């Protein structure tokens, strides 16, 4: 449907906005899919498949990072890891996977796996750069950084750093918050049985969702006004518990249906290469629906190469930039290869008829078919916690970039109020609108960041070489010394290293 046809059928301002968003999304994603794949393959090959070589080291580093850092300078490497997971693990793993399967078919799961495996190296690159170019906040003394910072210092392009910061603030500060709160209301609506019900029930829900929105704003406000330090402490406590509960139920379903797993895996692989064009034009015609949806929802879930997780990575107090890079790389693996896969198997093992539900409600119906009616309520409660932790994790990213633009208490507090406004908006808005807005802002961020990390790739490879060399020399905990790297020293503005 063309933009003019779409707007002619629009019934209100939100529908017209939706038309405009989709008109930009189509050509953007037709190209971005190939950029994501190309950049992931580039870093994988040129780094000597670092995501596989350093995978064991990433686990050791993550476990060892739970203590021993200077709280006056930054959060621990583990806290940065779980703050990243707070944004990664949640709605993308549950609602996002369901949307990918319902629209793109079972084959979308294969492309989620693929983009995660090569994206692990993109995540290693961007988070290592965030550490290298991080700065100390002049007011708090804490570390902060991210793509806006390494674009400004590494590329010497302040204007592009500003564009990225604005894109991230809109994406994570506003649009993604709407997606989280929207999913919470959808899950609660499904759990109450008010889906496709009579007019009276729907009318009642039109009121109740505003109550849900108000509650979300009330519980979010005290946390985001506490800043990133409070976000990291809360994420450290609740994310592992939430993930463990969800995974335990998913593993139970997988184990009790273990004989069907080979046929499900076969279906995923077979359908991955069943061609149905995702769009028009040269680039769009080369992409299947399964590939497009798998990569879109995979990127939304694991954020590899998107430029979001580096904002949390930069806040960590570590001895080598790659130390945090390998930890964030591990986050991509946990998010997609483990959590997203569990959701996919829960849905595909349920053998539900097509069109029975969409989004998070599909996951809820699938869970109910496996474990009974309590599955609906269990997932609604769990998803509330997941989405809530993601709201505060997203805010942590946005705050760092707002400080990049203007580190002023009045500006920051005004921004926080606007964030709460979008939490409310998302809870009462239409599902498709908020997800498509998310794709637009996510795509804009990713496009800028992917170009930046490729242009800065020589610094990434120098860091990986230094880190790997120290490990081979038998050093248990590699330490980065900037003075030994004149190429890097020319660009880094801070004296942290």
Protein backbone atom coordinates (compact mmCIF):
# COMPACT_ATOMS: atom_id res chain seq x y z
CA UNK A 1 0.00 0.00 0.00
CA UNK A 2 1.38 3.41 -1.01
CA UNK A 3 1.72 6.31 1.43
CA UNK A 4 -1.14 8.23 -0.23
CA UNK A 5 -3.44 5.19 -0.10
CA UNK A 6 -2.53 4.62 3.54
CA UNK A 7 -3.23 8.18 4.61
CA UNK A 8 -6.53 8.17 2.68
CA UNK A 9 -7.68 5.24 4.82
CA UNK A 10 -6.36 6.70 8.09
CA UNK A 11 -9.04 7.53 10.63
CA UNK A 12 -7.01 9.68 13.04
CA UNK A 13 -3.65 11.40 13.58
CA UNK A 14 -2.05 8.26 15.02
CA UNK A 15 -2.98 6.29 11.89
CA UNK A 16 -1.46 9.00 9.68
CA UNK A 17 1.71 8.91 11.77
CA UNK A 18 1.78 5.14 11.29
CA UNK A 19 1.59 5.59 7.51
CA UNK A 20 4.54 8.00 7.54
CA UNK A 21 6.61 5.66 9.72
CA UNK A 22 6.02 2.69 7.42
CA UNK A 23 6.83 4.75 4.32
CA UNK A 24 10.34 5.37 5.74
CA UNK A 25 10.77 1.93 7.31
CA UNK A 26 10.45 -0.03 4.06
CA UNK A 27 13.47 1.38 2.14
CA UNK A 28 15.52 1.82 5.33
CA UNK A 29 15.26 -1.84 6.33
CA UNK A 30 15.66 -3.17 2.79
CA UNK A 31 19.21 -1.78 2.94
CA UNK A 32 19.91 -2.11 6.67
CA UNK A 33 19.44 -5.89 6.71
CA UNK A 34 22.39 -6.26 4.36
CA UNK A 35 24.48 -3.72 6.27
CA UNK A 36 23.91 -5.66 9.53
CA UNK A 37 24.94 -8.93 7.91
CA UNK A 38 27.92 -7.37 6.13
CA UNK A 39 29.31 -5.62 9.22
CA UNK A 40 28.85 -8.71 11.39
CA UNK A 41 30.69 -10.88 8.87
CA UNK A 42 33.42 -8.23 8.46
CA UNK A 43 34.25 -8.14 12.18
CA UNK A 44 33.93 -11.91 12.51
CA UNK A 45 36.41 -12.65 9.74
CA UNK A 46 38.86 -9.80 10.37
CA UNK A 47 39.05 -10.54 14.13
CA UNK A 48 39.73 -14.21 13.52
CA UNK A 49 36.27 -15.26 14.76
CA UNK A 50 36.85 -13.55 18.11
CA UNK A 51 33.32 -14.30 19.39
CA UNK A 52 34.19 -18.01 19.34
CA UNK A 53 37.86 -17.74 20.36
CA UNK A 54 37.05 -15.58 23.37
CA UNK A 55 33.74 -17.15 24.36
CA UNK A 56 35.17 -19.16 27.26
CA UNK A 57 37.05 -16.07 28.45
CA UNK A 58 33.82 -14.05 28.37
CA UNK A 59 32.18 -16.42 30.87
CA UNK A 60 35.20 -16.36 33.18
CA UNK A 61 35.40 -12.57 33.03
CA UNK A 62 31.69 -12.09 33.70
CA UNK A 63 31.74 -14.36 36.76
CA UNK A 64 34.90 -12.76 38.13
CA UNK A 65 33.55 -9.23 37.70
CA UNK A 66 30.90 -9.37 40.42
CA UNK A 67 33.25 -7.79 42.93
CA UNK A 68 36.43 -5.82 43.21
CA UNK A 69 35.63 -2.59 41.39
CA UNK A 70 35.87 1.02 42.53
CA UNK A 71 32.30 2.20 43.18
CA UNK A 72 33.45 5.83 43.18
CA UNK A 73 34.45 5.60 39.51
CA UNK A 74 31.83 3.37 37.92
CA UNK A 75 29.59 0.36 38.13
CA UNK A 76 31.06 -3.15 38.06
CA UNK A 77 31.50 -5.04 34.82
CA UNK A 78 28.80 -7.45 36.00
CA UNK A 79 26.42 -4.58 36.75
CA UNK A 80 27.00 -3.24 33.22
CA UNK A 81 26.29 -6.75 31.91
CA UNK A 82 22.96 -7.06 33.73
CA UNK A 83 22.01 -3.47 32.90
CA UNK A 84 22.49 -4.48 29.27
CA UNK A 85 20.44 -7.62 29.89
CA UNK A 86 17.75 -5.51 31.55
CA UNK A 87 17.25 -3.87 28.17
CA UNK A 88 17.89 -7.00 26.09
CA UNK A 89 16.00 -9.72 27.98
CA UNK A 90 12.29 -9.07 28.09
CA UNK A 91 9.70 -7.99 25.57
CA UNK A 92 11.96 -8.74 22.59
CA UNK A 93 12.41 -12.33 23.74
CA UNK A 94 8.72 -12.94 24.35
CA UNK A 95 6.57 -10.59 22.24
CA UNK A 96 9.22 -9.94 19.57
CA UNK A 97 9.82 -13.63 18.89
CA UNK A 98 6.07 -14.24 18.70
CA UNK A 99 5.64 -11.42 16.16
CA UNK A 100 8.54 -12.75 14.08
CA UNK A 101 7.03 -16.25 13.96
CA UNK A 102 3.43 -15.13 13.37
CA UNK A 103 4.44 -12.87 10.44
CA UNK A 104 7.66 -14.42 9.10
CA UNK A 105 7.01 -18.06 9.97
CA UNK A 106 9.21 -20.56 11.79
CA UNK A 107 12.14 -19.70 9.50
CA UNK A 108 12.47 -16.31 11.19
CA UNK A 109 14.01 -18.11 14.19
CA UNK A 110 16.94 -19.30 12.04
CA UNK A 111 17.70 -15.73 11.00
CA UNK A 112 17.51 -14.59 14.64
CA UNK A 113 20.17 -17.18 15.45
CA UNK A 114 22.30 -16.15 12.47
CA UNK A 115 22.24 -12.42 13.21
CA UNK A 116 23.06 -13.14 16.88
CA UNK A 117 26.11 -15.30 16.07
CA UNK A 118 27.70 -12.74 13.78
CA UNK A 119 26.31 -9.87 15.85
CA UNK A 120 28.27 -11.09 18.88
CA UNK A 121 31.39 -9.76 17.18
CA UNK A 122 29.70 -6.43 16.38
CA UNK A 123 28.77 -6.21 20.08
CA UNK A 124 32.39 -6.94 21.06
CA UNK A 125 33.57 -4.14 18.76
CA UNK A 126 31.12 -1.45 19.84
CA UNK A 127 31.47 -2.11 23.57
CA UNK A 128 35.27 -2.17 23.40
CA UNK A 129 35.18 1.19 21.60
CA UNK A 130 32.80 2.55 24.24
CA UNK A 131 35.31 1.63 26.93
CA UNK A 132 38.28 3.06 25.04
CA UNK A 133 36.63 6.44 24.48
CA UNK A 134 34.72 6.75 27.76
CA UNK A 135 35.06 9.86 29.91
CA UNK A 136 34.59 10.80 33.56
CA UNK A 137 31.51 12.79 34.40
CA UNK A 138 32.78 16.11 35.82
CA UNK A 139 29.96 16.22 38.39
CA UNK A 140 29.66 12.62 39.63
CA UNK A 141 33.13 11.32 38.78
CA UNK A 142 31.52 8.23 37.19
CA UNK A 143 32.37 6.82 33.77
CA UNK A 144 30.05 7.38 30.83
CA UNK A 145 30.32 6.91 27.09
CA UNK A 146 28.88 5.13 24.06
CA UNK A 147 28.66 5.65 20.29
CA UNK A 148 28.12 9.42 20.55
CA UNK A 149 31.43 9.63 22.43
CA UNK A 150 33.49 7.39 20.14
CA UNK A 151 32.03 9.08 17.07
CA UNK A 152 33.09 12.47 18.42
CA UNK A 153 36.58 11.42 19.52
CA UNK A 154 37.43 8.59 17.14
CA UNK A 155 35.97 10.06 13.97
CA UNK A 156 36.21 13.72 14.99
CA UNK A 157 32.60 14.24 13.93
CA UNK A 158 30.76 15.93 16.80
CA UNK A 159 27.72 16.63 14.61
CA UNK A 160 27.27 12.92 13.83
CA UNK A 161 27.64 12.10 17.52
CA UNK A 162 24.84 14.57 18.22
CA UNK A 163 22.63 12.99 15.54
CA UNK A 164 23.22 9.55 17.05
CA UNK A 165 22.54 10.80 20.58
CA UNK A 166 19.25 12.35 19.48
CA UNK A 167 18.27 9.12 17.66
CA UNK A 168 19.05 7.04 20.75
CA UNK A 169 17.19 9.40 23.07
CA UNK A 170 14.08 9.22 20.87
CA UNK A 171 14.41 5.44 20.49
CA UNK A 172 15.22 4.38 24.06
CA UNK A 173 13.93 7.33 25.98
CA UNK A 174 10.57 7.51 24.25
CA UNK A 175 9.61 4.88 21.63
CA UNK A 176 11.02 1.76 23.29
CA UNK A 177 9.42 2.79 26.57
CA UNK A 178 6.10 2.83 24.73
CA UNK A 179 6.73 -0.71 23.43
CA UNK A 180 7.40 -2.01 26.93
CA UNK A 181 4.33 -0.46 28.49
CA UNK A 182 2.21 -1.48 25.50
CA UNK A 183 3.27 -5.11 25.93
CA UNK A 184 2.47 -5.01 29.63
CA UNK A 185 -1.11 -3.87 28.95
CA UNK A 186 -1.48 -6.50 26.19
CA UNK A 187 -0.33 -9.24 28.57
CA UNK A 188 -2.68 -8.11 31.33
CA UNK A 189 -5.57 -7.88 28.87
CA UNK A 190 -4.92 -11.46 27.70
CA UNK A 191 -4.61 -12.75 31.28
CA UNK A 192 -7.99 -11.20 32.16
CA UNK A 193 -9.60 -12.92 29.18
CA UNK A 194 -10.69 -9.66 27.56
CA UNK A 195 -9.37 -10.49 24.09
CA UNK A 196 -11.90 -10.62 21.28
CA UNK A 197 -14.62 -10.61 23.90
CA UNK A 198 -17.95 -8.77 23.94
CA UNK A 199 -18.31 -5.01 23.59
CA UNK A 200 -18.86 -4.50 27.32
CA UNK A 201 -15.55 -6.15 28.17
CA UNK A 202 -13.69 -4.13 25.55
CA UNK A 203 -15.28 -0.91 26.83
CA UNK A 204 -14.19 -1.74 30.37
CA UNK A 205 -10.66 -2.48 29.20
CA UNK A 206 -10.49 0.92 27.47
CA UNK A 207 -10.70 2.38 30.98
CA UNK A 208 -8.56 -0.19 32.76
CA UNK A 209 -5.56 0.32 30.45
CA UNK A 210 -5.35 3.94 31.62
CA UNK A 211 -5.17 2.66 35.20
CA UNK A 212 -2.37 0.29 34.19
CA UNK A 213 -0.59 3.22 32.51
CA UNK A 214 -0.88 5.31 35.66
CA UNK A 215 0.53 2.53 37.84
CA UNK A 216 3.49 2.09 35.47
CA UNK A 217 4.29 5.79 35.62
CA UNK A 218 4.02 5.79 39.41
CA UNK A 219 6.46 2.90 39.92
CA UNK A 220 8.90 4.05 37.21
CA UNK A 221 9.29 7.67 38.34
CA UNK A 222 11.23 7.11 41.61
CA UNK A 223 13.73 4.85 39.86
CA UNK A 224 14.58 6.96 36.83
CA UNK A 225 14.90 10.07 38.97
CA UNK A 226 17.55 8.13 40.89
CA UNK A 227 19.80 7.88 37.81
CA UNK A 228 21.89 5.08 36.27
CA UNK A 229 23.50 3.98 39.54
CA UNK A 230 20.10 3.05 40.96
CA UNK A 231 19.15 1.40 37.64
CA UNK A 232 22.22 -0.86 37.72
CA UNK A 233 21.63 -1.92 41.33
CA UNK A 234 17.99 -2.82 40.69
CA UNK A 235 18.83 -4.65 37.45
CA UNK A 236 21.55 -6.67 39.20
CA UNK A 237 18.98 -8.04 41.64
CA UNK A 238 15.89 -8.72 39.53
CA UNK A 239 17.12 -9.66 36.02
CA UNK A 240 18.79 -13.00 36.93
CA UNK A 241 15.74 -14.05 38.98
CA UNK A 242 13.29 -13.18 36.20
CA UNK A 243 15.33 -14.90 33.51
CA UNK A 244 15.77 -18.02 35.67
CA UNK A 245 12.03 -18.35 36.33
CA UNK A 246 11.13 -18.01 32.67
CA UNK A 247 13.87 -20.39 31.54
CA UNK A 248 12.89 -23.04 34.10
CA UNK A 249 9.34 -23.17 32.74
CA UNK A 250 10.58 -23.13 29.13
CA UNK A 251 13.11 -25.91 29.80
CA UNK A 252 10.35 -27.99 31.41
CA UNK A 253 8.22 -27.63 28.25
CA UNK A 254 11.18 -28.48 25.99
CA UNK A 255 12.17 -31.54 28.04
CA UNK A 256 8.62 -32.91 28.21
CA UNK A 257 8.40 -32.53 24.41
CA UNK A 258 11.98 -33.58 23.69
CA UNK A 259 11.01 -36.10 21.00
CA UNK A 260 9.49 -33.30 18.91
CA UNK A 261 12.57 -31.04 19.04
CA UNK A 262 14.29 -32.52 15.94
CA UNK A 263 11.19 -31.93 13.80
CA UNK A 264 10.87 -28.34 15.11
CA UNK A 265 14.54 -27.61 14.33
CA UNK A 266 14.06 -29.12 10.87
CA UNK A 267 11.01 -26.89 10.34
CA UNK A 268 12.97 -23.79 11.39
CA UNK A 269 15.82 -24.52 8.96
CA UNK A 270 13.54 -25.53 6.09
CA UNK A 271 11.28 -22.50 6.39
CA UNK A 272 14.29 -20.17 6.69
CA UNK A 273 14.96 -20.69 3.00
CA UNK A 274 11.36 -20.64 1.80
CA UNK A 275 11.24 -17.50 -0.28
CA UNK A 276 8.58 -14.83 -0.01
CA UNK A 277 9.78 -11.32 -0.81
CA UNK A 278 9.72 -8.89 2.11
CA UNK A 279 9.45 -5.77 -0.02
CA UNK A 280 9.82 -4.10 -3.39
CA UNK A 281 12.86 -2.71 -5.16
CA UNK A 282 16.20 -4.41 -5.69
CA UNK A 283 17.15 -4.83 -2.01
CA UNK A 284 13.65 -5.63 -0.76
CA UNK A 285 13.10 -8.32 -3.39
CA UNK A 286 16.28 -10.11 -2.29
CA UNK A 287 15.05 -10.51 1.29
CA UNK A 288 12.50 -13.09 2.40
CA UNK A 289 9.81 -12.33 4.98
CA UNK A 290 11.45 -14.84 7.34
CA UNK A 291 14.85 -13.18 6.99
CA UNK A 292 13.47 -9.66 7.41
CA UNK A 293 11.39 -10.48 10.50
CA UNK A 294 14.09 -12.65 12.05
CA UNK A 295 16.76 -9.97 11.70
CA UNK A 296 14.45 -7.12 12.76
CA UNK A 297 13.21 -8.85 15.89
CA UNK A 298 16.65 -10.33 16.53
CA UNK A 299 18.21 -6.86 16.51
CA UNK A 300 15.45 -5.50 18.72
CA UNK A 301 16.08 -8.28 21.21
CA UNK A 302 19.89 -8.57 21.34
CA UNK A 303 20.79 -5.01 20.17
CA UNK A 304 24.07 -6.21 18.63
CA UNK A 305 25.46 -3.38 16.50
CA UNK A 306 22.57 -1.09 17.34
CA UNK A 307 24.69 1.16 19.55
CA UNK A 308 22.64 0.86 22.73
CA UNK A 309 24.48 -1.64 24.94
CA UNK A 310 27.79 0.30 24.66
CA UNK A 311 26.21 3.04 26.78
CA UNK A 312 25.99 0.59 29.69
CA UNK A 313 29.35 -0.98 28.81
CA UNK A 314 31.13 2.40 29.04
CA UNK A 315 29.95 2.89 32.63
CA UNK A 316 31.91 -0.14 33.84
CA UNK A 317 35.18 0.06 35.75
CA UNK A 318 37.50 -2.44 33.98
CA UNK A 319 41.22 -2.87 33.35
CA UNK A 320 40.99 -3.45 29.60
CA UNK A 321 38.40 -2.20 27.07
CA UNK A 322 37.97 -5.69 25.57
CA UNK A 323 37.17 -7.06 29.03
CA UNK A 324 33.80 -5.35 28.83
CA UNK A 325 33.51 -6.12 25.12
CA UNK A 326 33.57 -9.88 25.70
CA UNK A 327 31.04 -9.56 28.51
CA UNK A 328 28.58 -7.64 26.32
CA UNK A 329 29.23 -10.21 23.60
CA UNK A 330 28.08 -12.88 26.04
CA UNK A 331 24.89 -10.89 26.62
CA UNK A 332 23.95 -11.28 22.94
CA UNK A 333 24.44 -15.05 23.19
CA UNK A 334 22.32 -15.36 26.34
CA UNK A 335 19.59 -13.15 24.94
CA UNK A 336 19.07 -14.77 21.56
CA UNK A 337 20.61 -18.22 21.49
CA UNK A 338 19.12 -19.14 24.87
CA UNK A 339 16.14 -16.96 25.86
CA UNK A 340 14.72 -16.25 22.39
CA UNK A 341 15.17 -19.90 21.42
CA UNK A 342 13.19 -20.98 24.47
CA UNK A 343 10.27 -18.75 23.47
CA UNK A 344 10.43 -20.03 19.89
CA UNK A 345 10.28 -23.66 21.03
CA UNK A 346 7.41 -22.94 23.43
CA UNK A 347 5.40 -21.46 20.53
CA UNK A 348 6.32 -23.98 17.84
CA UNK A 349 5.83 -27.00 20.11
CA UNK A 350 2.29 -25.82 20.92
CA UNK A 351 1.17 -26.38 17.28
CA UNK A 352 -1.41 -23.61 17.57
CA UNK A 353 -3.45 -22.78 14.46
CA UNK A 354 -2.37 -19.72 12.48
CA UNK A 355 -3.99 -16.45 13.54
CA UNK A 356 -5.03 -17.63 17.00
CA UNK A 357 -3.20 -14.67 18.58
CA UNK A 358 -0.43 -12.16 17.91
CA UNK A 359 2.50 -10.66 19.77
CA UNK A 360 2.86 -11.46 23.44
CA UNK A 361 -0.64 -12.92 23.51
CA UNK A 362 0.54 -15.70 21.16
CA UNK A 363 3.27 -16.64 23.66
CA UNK A 364 0.71 -16.59 26.47
CA UNK A 365 -1.71 -18.84 24.59
CA UNK A 366 1.15 -21.22 23.70
CA UNK A 367 2.30 -21.37 27.31
CA UNK A 368 -1.24 -22.05 28.46
CA UNK A 369 -1.52 -24.96 26.02
CA UNK A 370 1.53 -26.56 27.64
CA UNK A 371 1.06 -25.94 31.38
CA UNK A 372 -2.57 -24.95 31.83
CA UNK A 373 -4.43 -21.74 32.61
CA UNK A 374 -1.90 -20.59 35.21
CA UNK A 375 0.59 -20.04 32.36
CA UNK A 376 -1.35 -16.95 31.26
CA UNK A 377 -1.08 -15.32 34.69
CA UNK A 378 2.50 -16.46 35.23
CA UNK A 379 3.66 -14.87 31.98
CA UNK A 380 1.66 -11.70 32.58
CA UNK A 381 3.37 -11.22 35.97
CA UNK A 382 6.78 -12.17 34.63
CA UNK A 383 6.39 -9.95 31.61
CA UNK A 384 5.45 -7.03 33.81
CA UNK A 385 8.76 -7.49 35.61
CA UNK A 386 10.69 -8.03 32.36
CA UNK A 387 9.20 -4.98 30.67
CA UNK A 388 9.59 -2.86 33.78
CA UNK A 389 13.28 -3.74 34.07
CA UNK A 390 13.66 -2.94 30.37
CA UNK A 391 12.04 0.46 30.89
CA UNK A 392 14.65 1.37 33.47
CA UNK A 393 17.46 -0.23 31.43
CA UNK A 394 16.41 1.78 28.37
CA UNK A 395 16.36 4.92 30.46
CA UNK A 396 19.96 4.31 31.53
CA UNK A 397 21.06 4.42 27.87
CA UNK A 398 19.04 7.53 27.12
CA UNK A 399 20.34 9.37 30.19
CA UNK A 400 23.97 8.91 29.13
CA UNK A 401 23.23 10.43 25.72
CA UNK A 402 21.20 13.27 27.19
CA UNK A 403 24.25 14.10 29.28
CA UNK A 404 26.33 14.06 26.09
CA UNK A 405 24.07 16.75 24.64
CA UNK A 406 23.50 18.82 27.77
CA UNK A 407 24.58 17.76 31.23
CA UNK A 408 22.21 20.05 33.08
CA UNK A 409 19.93 19.02 36.02
CA UNK A 410 16.95 21.00 34.73
CA UNK A 411 17.24 19.54 31.22
CA UNK A 412 17.68 16.05 32.64
CA UNK A 413 14.62 16.32 34.89
CA UNK A 414 12.51 17.66 32.02
CA UNK A 415 13.65 14.70 29.94
CA UNK A 416 12.64 12.29 32.71
CA UNK A 417 9.13 13.75 32.77
CA UNK A 418 8.86 13.25 28.99
CA UNK A 419 10.00 9.63 29.38
CA UNK A 420 7.16 9.03 31.83
CA UNK A 421 4.76 10.57 29.31
CA UNK A 422 5.77 8.01 26.68
CA UNK A 423 5.42 5.18 29.20
CA UNK A 424 1.82 6.31 29.59
CA UNK A 425 1.27 6.74 25.83
CA UNK A 426 2.52 3.25 25.01
CA UNK A 427 0.20 1.63 27.53
CA UNK A 428 -2.87 3.01 25.77
CA UNK A 429 -1.71 3.08 22.09
CA UNK A 430 -2.21 0.55 19.28
CA UNK A 431 0.28 -2.34 19.13
CA UNK A 432 1.39 -1.94 15.48
CA UNK A 433 2.09 1.78 15.81
CA UNK A 434 4.58 1.48 18.67
CA UNK A 435 6.42 -1.52 17.17
CA UNK A 436 6.83 0.15 13.78
CA UNK A 437 8.02 3.37 15.42
CA UNK A 438 10.53 1.21 17.28
CA UNK A 439 11.79 -0.26 13.99
CA UNK A 440 12.29 3.23 12.54
CA UNK A 441 14.24 4.66 15.46
CA UNK A 442 16.19 1.40 15.97
CA UNK A 443 17.12 1.32 12.28
CA UNK A 444 18.32 4.93 12.33
CA UNK A 445 20.55 4.26 15.34
CA UNK A 446 21.94 1.04 13.93
CA UNK A 447 22.75 2.56 10.55
CA UNK A 448 24.82 5.37 12.09
CA UNK A 449 26.54 3.10 14.60
CA UNK A 450 27.44 0.35 12.11
CA UNK A 451 29.10 2.85 9.78
CA UNK A 452 31.01 4.34 12.74
CA UNK A 453 32.37 1.04 14.08
CA UNK A 454 33.55 -0.01 10.61
CA UNK A 455 35.39 3.31 10.22
CA UNK A 456 36.92 2.77 13.68
CA UNK A 457 37.65 -0.93 13.09
CA UNK A 458 41.46 -0.51 13.13
CA UNK A 459 41.20 0.55 16.77
CA UNK A 460 38.98 -2.46 17.54
CA UNK A 461 41.45 -4.89 16.01
CA UNK A 462 44.35 -3.25 17.87
CA UNK A 463 42.47 -3.69 21.16
CA UNK A 464 41.59 -7.33 20.44
CA UNK A 465 45.19 -8.08 19.45
CA UNK A 466 46.50 -6.54 22.67
CA UNK A 467 43.96 -8.41 24.83
CA UNK A 468 44.48 -11.77 23.10
CA UNK A 469 48.26 -11.37 23.24
CA UNK A 470 48.21 -10.87 27.00
CA UNK A 471 46.00 -13.93 27.45
CA UNK A 472 48.38 -16.03 25.35
CA UNK A 473 51.27 -14.76 27.45
CA UNK A 474 49.54 -16.25 30.49
CA UNK A 475 48.17 -13.07 32.01
CA UNK A 476 44.96 -13.93 33.85
CA UNK A 477 43.62 -10.37 33.81
CA UNK A 478 44.92 -8.30 30.88
CA UNK A 479 45.63 -4.63 31.61
CA UNK A 480 45.47 -1.96 28.90
CA UNK A 481 48.21 0.69 28.80
CA UNK A 482 47.43 3.49 26.38
CA UNK A 483 51.04 4.73 26.26
CA UNK A 484 52.03 1.54 24.42
CA UNK A 485 49.59 2.36 21.57
CA UNK A 486 50.46 5.69 19.88
CA UNK A 487 47.74 5.15 17.24
CA UNK A 488 45.07 4.98 19.92
CA UNK A 489 46.58 7.70 22.10
CA UNK A 490 46.20 10.25 19.30
CA UNK A 491 42.41 9.90 19.47
CA UNK A 492 41.54 9.28 23.14
CA UNK A 493 40.85 12.55 24.93
CA UNK A 494 40.64 11.31 28.52
CA UNK A 495 43.48 10.20 30.80
CA UNK A 496 41.55 7.17 32.12
CA UNK A 497 43.82 4.64 30.41
